[in-house]
mmCIF file of N, CA and C in Angstrom:
data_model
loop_
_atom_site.group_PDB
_atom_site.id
_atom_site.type_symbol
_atom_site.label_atom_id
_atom_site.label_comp_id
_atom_site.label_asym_id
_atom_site.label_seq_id
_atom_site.Cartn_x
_atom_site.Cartn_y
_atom_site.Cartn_z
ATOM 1 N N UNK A 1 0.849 -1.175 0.000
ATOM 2 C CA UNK A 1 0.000 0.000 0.000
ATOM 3 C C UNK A 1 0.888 1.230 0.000
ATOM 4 N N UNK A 2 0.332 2.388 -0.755
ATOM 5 C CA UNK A 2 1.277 3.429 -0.956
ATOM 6 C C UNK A 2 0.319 4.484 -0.041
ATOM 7 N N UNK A 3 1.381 5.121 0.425
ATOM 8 C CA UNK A 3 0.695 6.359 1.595
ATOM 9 C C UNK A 3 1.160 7.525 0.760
ATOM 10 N N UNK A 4 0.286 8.580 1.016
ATOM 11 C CA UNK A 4 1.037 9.843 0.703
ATOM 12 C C UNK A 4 -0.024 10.899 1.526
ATOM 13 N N UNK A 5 1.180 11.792 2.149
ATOM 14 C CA UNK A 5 0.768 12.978 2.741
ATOM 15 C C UNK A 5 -0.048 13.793 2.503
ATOM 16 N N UNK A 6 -1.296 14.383 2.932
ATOM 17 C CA UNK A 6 -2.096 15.403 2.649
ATOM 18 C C UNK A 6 -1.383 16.401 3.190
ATOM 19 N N UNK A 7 -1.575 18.030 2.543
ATOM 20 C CA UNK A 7 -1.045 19.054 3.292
ATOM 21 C C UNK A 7 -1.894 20.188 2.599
ATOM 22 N N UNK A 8 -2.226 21.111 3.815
ATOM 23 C CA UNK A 8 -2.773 22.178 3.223
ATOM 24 C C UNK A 8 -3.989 21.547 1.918
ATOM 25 N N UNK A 9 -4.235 20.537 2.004
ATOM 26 C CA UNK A 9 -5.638 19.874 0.889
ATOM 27 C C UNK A 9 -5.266 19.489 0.131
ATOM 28 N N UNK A 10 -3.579 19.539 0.065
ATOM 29 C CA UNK A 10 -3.186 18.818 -1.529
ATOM 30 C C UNK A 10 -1.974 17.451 -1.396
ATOM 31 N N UNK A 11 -1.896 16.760 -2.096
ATOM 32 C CA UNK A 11 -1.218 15.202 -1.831
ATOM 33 C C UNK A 11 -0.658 15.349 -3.468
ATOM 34 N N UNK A 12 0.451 14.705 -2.875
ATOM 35 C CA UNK A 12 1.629 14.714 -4.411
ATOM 36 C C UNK A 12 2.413 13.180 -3.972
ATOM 37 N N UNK A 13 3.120 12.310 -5.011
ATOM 38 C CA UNK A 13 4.047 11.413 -4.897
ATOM 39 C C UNK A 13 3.587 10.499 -5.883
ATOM 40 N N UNK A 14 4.072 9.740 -5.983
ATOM 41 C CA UNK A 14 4.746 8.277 -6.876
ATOM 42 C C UNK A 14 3.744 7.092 -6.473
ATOM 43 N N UNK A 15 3.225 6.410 -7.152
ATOM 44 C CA UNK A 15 3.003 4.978 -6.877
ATOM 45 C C UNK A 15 2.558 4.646 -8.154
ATOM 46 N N UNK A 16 2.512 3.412 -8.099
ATOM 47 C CA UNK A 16 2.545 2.123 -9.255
ATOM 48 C C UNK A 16 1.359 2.562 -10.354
ATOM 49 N N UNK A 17 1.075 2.530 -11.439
ATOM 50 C CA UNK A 17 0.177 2.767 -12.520
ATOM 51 C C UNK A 17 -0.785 1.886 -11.933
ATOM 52 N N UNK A 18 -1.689 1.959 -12.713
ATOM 53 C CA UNK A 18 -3.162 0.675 -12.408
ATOM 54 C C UNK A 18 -4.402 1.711 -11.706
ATOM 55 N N UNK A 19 -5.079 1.200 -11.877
ATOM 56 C CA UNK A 19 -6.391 1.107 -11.044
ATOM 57 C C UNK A 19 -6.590 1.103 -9.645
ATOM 58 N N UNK A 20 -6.317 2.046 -8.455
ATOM 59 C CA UNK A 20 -6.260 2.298 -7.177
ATOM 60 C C UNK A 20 -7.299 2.595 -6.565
ATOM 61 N N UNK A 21 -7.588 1.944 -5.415
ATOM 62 C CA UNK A 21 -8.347 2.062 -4.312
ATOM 63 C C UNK A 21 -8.041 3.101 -3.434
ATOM 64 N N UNK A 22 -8.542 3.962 -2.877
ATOM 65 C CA UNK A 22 -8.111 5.212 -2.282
ATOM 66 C C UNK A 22 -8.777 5.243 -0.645
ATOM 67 N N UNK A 23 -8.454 5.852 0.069
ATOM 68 C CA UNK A 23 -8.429 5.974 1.400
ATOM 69 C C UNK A 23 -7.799 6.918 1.889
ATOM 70 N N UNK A 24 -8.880 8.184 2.647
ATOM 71 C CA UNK A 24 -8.401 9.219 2.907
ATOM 72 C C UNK A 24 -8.639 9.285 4.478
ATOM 73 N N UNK A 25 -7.478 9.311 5.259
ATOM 74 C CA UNK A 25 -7.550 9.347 6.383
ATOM 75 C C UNK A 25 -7.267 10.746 7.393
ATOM 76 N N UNK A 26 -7.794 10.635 8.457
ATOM 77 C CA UNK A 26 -7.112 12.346 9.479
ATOM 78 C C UNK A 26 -6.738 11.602 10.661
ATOM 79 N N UNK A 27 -5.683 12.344 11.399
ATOM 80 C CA UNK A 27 -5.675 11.358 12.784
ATOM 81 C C UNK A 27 -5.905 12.264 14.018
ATOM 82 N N UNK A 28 -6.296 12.370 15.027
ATOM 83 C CA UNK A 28 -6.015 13.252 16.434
ATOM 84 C C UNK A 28 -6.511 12.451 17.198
ATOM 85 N N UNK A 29 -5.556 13.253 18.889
ATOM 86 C CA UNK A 29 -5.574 12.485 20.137
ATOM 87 C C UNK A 29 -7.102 12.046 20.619
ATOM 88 N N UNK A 30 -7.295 10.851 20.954
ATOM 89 C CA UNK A 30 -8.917 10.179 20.948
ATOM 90 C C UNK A 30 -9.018 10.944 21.992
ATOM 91 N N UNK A 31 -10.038 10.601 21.871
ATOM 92 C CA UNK A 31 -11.267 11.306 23.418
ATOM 93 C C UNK A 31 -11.026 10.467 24.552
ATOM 94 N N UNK A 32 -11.262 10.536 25.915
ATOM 95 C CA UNK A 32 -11.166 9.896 26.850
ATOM 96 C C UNK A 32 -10.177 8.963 27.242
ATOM 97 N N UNK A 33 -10.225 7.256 27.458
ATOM 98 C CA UNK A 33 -9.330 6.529 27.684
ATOM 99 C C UNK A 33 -9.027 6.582 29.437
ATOM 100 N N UNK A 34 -7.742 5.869 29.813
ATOM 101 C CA UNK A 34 -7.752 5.982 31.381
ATOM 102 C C UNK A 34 -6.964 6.999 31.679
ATOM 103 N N UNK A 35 -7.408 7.538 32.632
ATOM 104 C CA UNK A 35 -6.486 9.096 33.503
ATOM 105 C C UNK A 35 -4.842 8.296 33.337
ATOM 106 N N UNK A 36 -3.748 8.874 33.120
ATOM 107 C CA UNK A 36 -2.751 9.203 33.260
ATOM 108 C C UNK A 36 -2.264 8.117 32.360
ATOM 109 N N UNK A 37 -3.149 7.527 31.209
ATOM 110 C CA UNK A 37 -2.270 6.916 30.117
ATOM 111 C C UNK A 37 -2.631 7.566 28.651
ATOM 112 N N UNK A 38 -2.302 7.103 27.997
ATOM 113 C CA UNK A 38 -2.049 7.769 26.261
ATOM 114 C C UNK A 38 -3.492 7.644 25.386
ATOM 115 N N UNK A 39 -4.191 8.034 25.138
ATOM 116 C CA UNK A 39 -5.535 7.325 24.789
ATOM 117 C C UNK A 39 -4.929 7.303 23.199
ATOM 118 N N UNK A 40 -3.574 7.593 22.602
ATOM 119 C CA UNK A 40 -4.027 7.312 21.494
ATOM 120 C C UNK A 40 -3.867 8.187 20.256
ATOM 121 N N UNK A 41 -4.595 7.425 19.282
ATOM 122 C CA UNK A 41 -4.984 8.494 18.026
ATOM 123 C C UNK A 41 -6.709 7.658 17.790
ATOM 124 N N UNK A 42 -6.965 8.838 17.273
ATOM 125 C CA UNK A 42 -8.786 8.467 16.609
ATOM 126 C C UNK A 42 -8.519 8.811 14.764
ATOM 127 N N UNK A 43 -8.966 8.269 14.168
ATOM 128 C CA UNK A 43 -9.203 8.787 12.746
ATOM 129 C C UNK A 43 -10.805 9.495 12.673
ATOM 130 N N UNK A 44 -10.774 10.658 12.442
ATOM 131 C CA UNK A 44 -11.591 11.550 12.266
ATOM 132 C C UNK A 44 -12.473 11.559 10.982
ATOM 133 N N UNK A 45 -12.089 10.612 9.792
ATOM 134 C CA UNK A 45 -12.591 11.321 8.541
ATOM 135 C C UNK A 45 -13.815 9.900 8.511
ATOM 136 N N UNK A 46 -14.786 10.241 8.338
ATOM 137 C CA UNK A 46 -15.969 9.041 8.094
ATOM 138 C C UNK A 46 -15.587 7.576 7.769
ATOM 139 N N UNK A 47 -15.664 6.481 7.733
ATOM 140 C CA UNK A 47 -15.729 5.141 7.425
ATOM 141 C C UNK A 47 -15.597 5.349 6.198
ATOM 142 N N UNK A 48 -16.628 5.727 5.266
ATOM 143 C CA UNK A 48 -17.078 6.014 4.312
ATOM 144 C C UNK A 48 -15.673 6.523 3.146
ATOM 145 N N UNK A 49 -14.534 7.054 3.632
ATOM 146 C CA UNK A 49 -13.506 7.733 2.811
ATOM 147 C C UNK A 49 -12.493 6.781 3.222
ATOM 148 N N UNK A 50 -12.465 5.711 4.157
ATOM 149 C CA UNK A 50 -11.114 4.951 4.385
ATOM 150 C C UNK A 50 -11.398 3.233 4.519
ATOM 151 N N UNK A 51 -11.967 2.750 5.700
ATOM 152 C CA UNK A 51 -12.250 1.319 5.710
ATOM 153 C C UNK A 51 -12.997 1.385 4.663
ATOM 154 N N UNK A 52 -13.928 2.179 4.749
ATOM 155 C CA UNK A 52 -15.329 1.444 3.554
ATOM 156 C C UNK A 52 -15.206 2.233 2.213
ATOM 157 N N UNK A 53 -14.061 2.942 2.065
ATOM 158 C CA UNK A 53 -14.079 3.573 0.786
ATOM 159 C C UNK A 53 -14.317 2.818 -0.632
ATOM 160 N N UNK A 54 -15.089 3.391 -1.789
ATOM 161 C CA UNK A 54 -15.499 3.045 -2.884
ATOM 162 C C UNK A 54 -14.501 3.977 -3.827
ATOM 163 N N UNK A 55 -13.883 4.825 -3.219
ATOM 164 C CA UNK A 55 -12.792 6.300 -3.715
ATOM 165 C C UNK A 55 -12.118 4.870 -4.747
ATOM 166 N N UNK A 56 -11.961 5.407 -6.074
ATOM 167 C CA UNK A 56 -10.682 4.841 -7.155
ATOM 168 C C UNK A 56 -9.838 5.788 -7.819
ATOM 169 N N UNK A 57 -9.156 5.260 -8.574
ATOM 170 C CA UNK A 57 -8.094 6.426 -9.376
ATOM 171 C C UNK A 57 -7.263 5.554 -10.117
ATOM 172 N N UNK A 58 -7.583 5.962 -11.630
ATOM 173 C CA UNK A 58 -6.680 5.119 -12.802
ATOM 174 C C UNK A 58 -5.633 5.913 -12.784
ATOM 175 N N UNK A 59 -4.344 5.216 -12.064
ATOM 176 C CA UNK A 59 -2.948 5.581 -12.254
ATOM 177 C C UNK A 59 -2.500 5.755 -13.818
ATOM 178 N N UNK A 60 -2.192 6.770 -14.712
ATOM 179 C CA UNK A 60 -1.411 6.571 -15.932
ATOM 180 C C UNK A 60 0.203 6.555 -15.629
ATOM 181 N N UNK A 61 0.674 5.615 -16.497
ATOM 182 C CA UNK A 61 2.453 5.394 -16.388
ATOM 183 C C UNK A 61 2.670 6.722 -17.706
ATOM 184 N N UNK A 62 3.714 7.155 -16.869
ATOM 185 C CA UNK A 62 4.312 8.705 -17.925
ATOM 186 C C UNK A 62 3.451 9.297 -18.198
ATOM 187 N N UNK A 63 2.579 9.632 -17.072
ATOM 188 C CA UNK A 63 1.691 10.869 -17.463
ATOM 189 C C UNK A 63 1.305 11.863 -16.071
ATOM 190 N N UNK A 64 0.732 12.657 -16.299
ATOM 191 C CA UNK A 64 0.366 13.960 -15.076
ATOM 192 C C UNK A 64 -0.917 13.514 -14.999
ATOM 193 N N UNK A 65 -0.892 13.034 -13.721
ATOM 194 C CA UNK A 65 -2.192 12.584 -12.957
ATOM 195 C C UNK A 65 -2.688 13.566 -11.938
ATOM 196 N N UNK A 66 -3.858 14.008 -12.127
ATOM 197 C CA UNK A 66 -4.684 14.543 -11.235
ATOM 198 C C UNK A 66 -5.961 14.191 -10.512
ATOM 199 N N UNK A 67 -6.232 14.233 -9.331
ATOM 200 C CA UNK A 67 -6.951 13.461 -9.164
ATOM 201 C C UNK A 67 -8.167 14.430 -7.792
ATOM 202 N N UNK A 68 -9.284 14.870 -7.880
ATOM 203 C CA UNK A 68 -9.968 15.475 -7.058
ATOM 204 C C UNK A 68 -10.905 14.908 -6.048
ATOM 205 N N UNK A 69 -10.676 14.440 -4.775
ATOM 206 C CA UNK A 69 -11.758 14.063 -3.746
ATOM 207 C C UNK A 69 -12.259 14.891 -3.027
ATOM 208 N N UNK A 70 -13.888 15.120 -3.190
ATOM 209 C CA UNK A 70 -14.903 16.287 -2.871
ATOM 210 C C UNK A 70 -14.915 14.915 -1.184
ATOM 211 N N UNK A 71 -14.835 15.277 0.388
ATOM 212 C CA UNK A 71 -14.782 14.724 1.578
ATOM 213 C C UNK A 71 -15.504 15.599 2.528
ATOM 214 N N UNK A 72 -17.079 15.045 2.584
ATOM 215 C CA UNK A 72 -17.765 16.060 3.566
ATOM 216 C C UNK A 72 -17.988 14.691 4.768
ATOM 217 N N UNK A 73 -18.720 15.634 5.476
ATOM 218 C CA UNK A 73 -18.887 14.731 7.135
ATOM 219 C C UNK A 73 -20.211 14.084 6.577
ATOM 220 N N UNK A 74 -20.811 14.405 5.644
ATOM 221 C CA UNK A 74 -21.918 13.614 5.526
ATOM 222 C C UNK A 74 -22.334 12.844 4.959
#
């Protein structure tokens, strides 16, 4: 699986040509957990954009790929 950084709304890098499954994730410190240990990270962005994503993207080899995901809470 290839990761690449979101920043400021935009994601750039390299991975393999083909037909990709996409998964857009956010992370911050979870809610609650026990007093005086680490609760963690939570992923913030819906089911819907990461485990259960339907998101694709036809990789072209030697070409300028662009690719736009519209990601609301609803």
């Amino acid at each position: 699986m290839d990761a690449l950084d979101i920043v400021d709304g935009k994601f750039s890098g390299e991975v393999e040509p083909g037909e990709r499954r996409i998964e857009i994730s956010a992370f911050r410190p979870a809610q609650g957990g026990t007093p005086g240990m680490d609760p963690g990270e939570e992923n913030y962005i819906p089911a819907k954009y990461n485990t259960k994503s339907t998101l694709t993207a036809n990789v072209a080899e030697g070409q300028a790929n662009e690719f736009n995901f519209d990601v609301s809470s609803k």
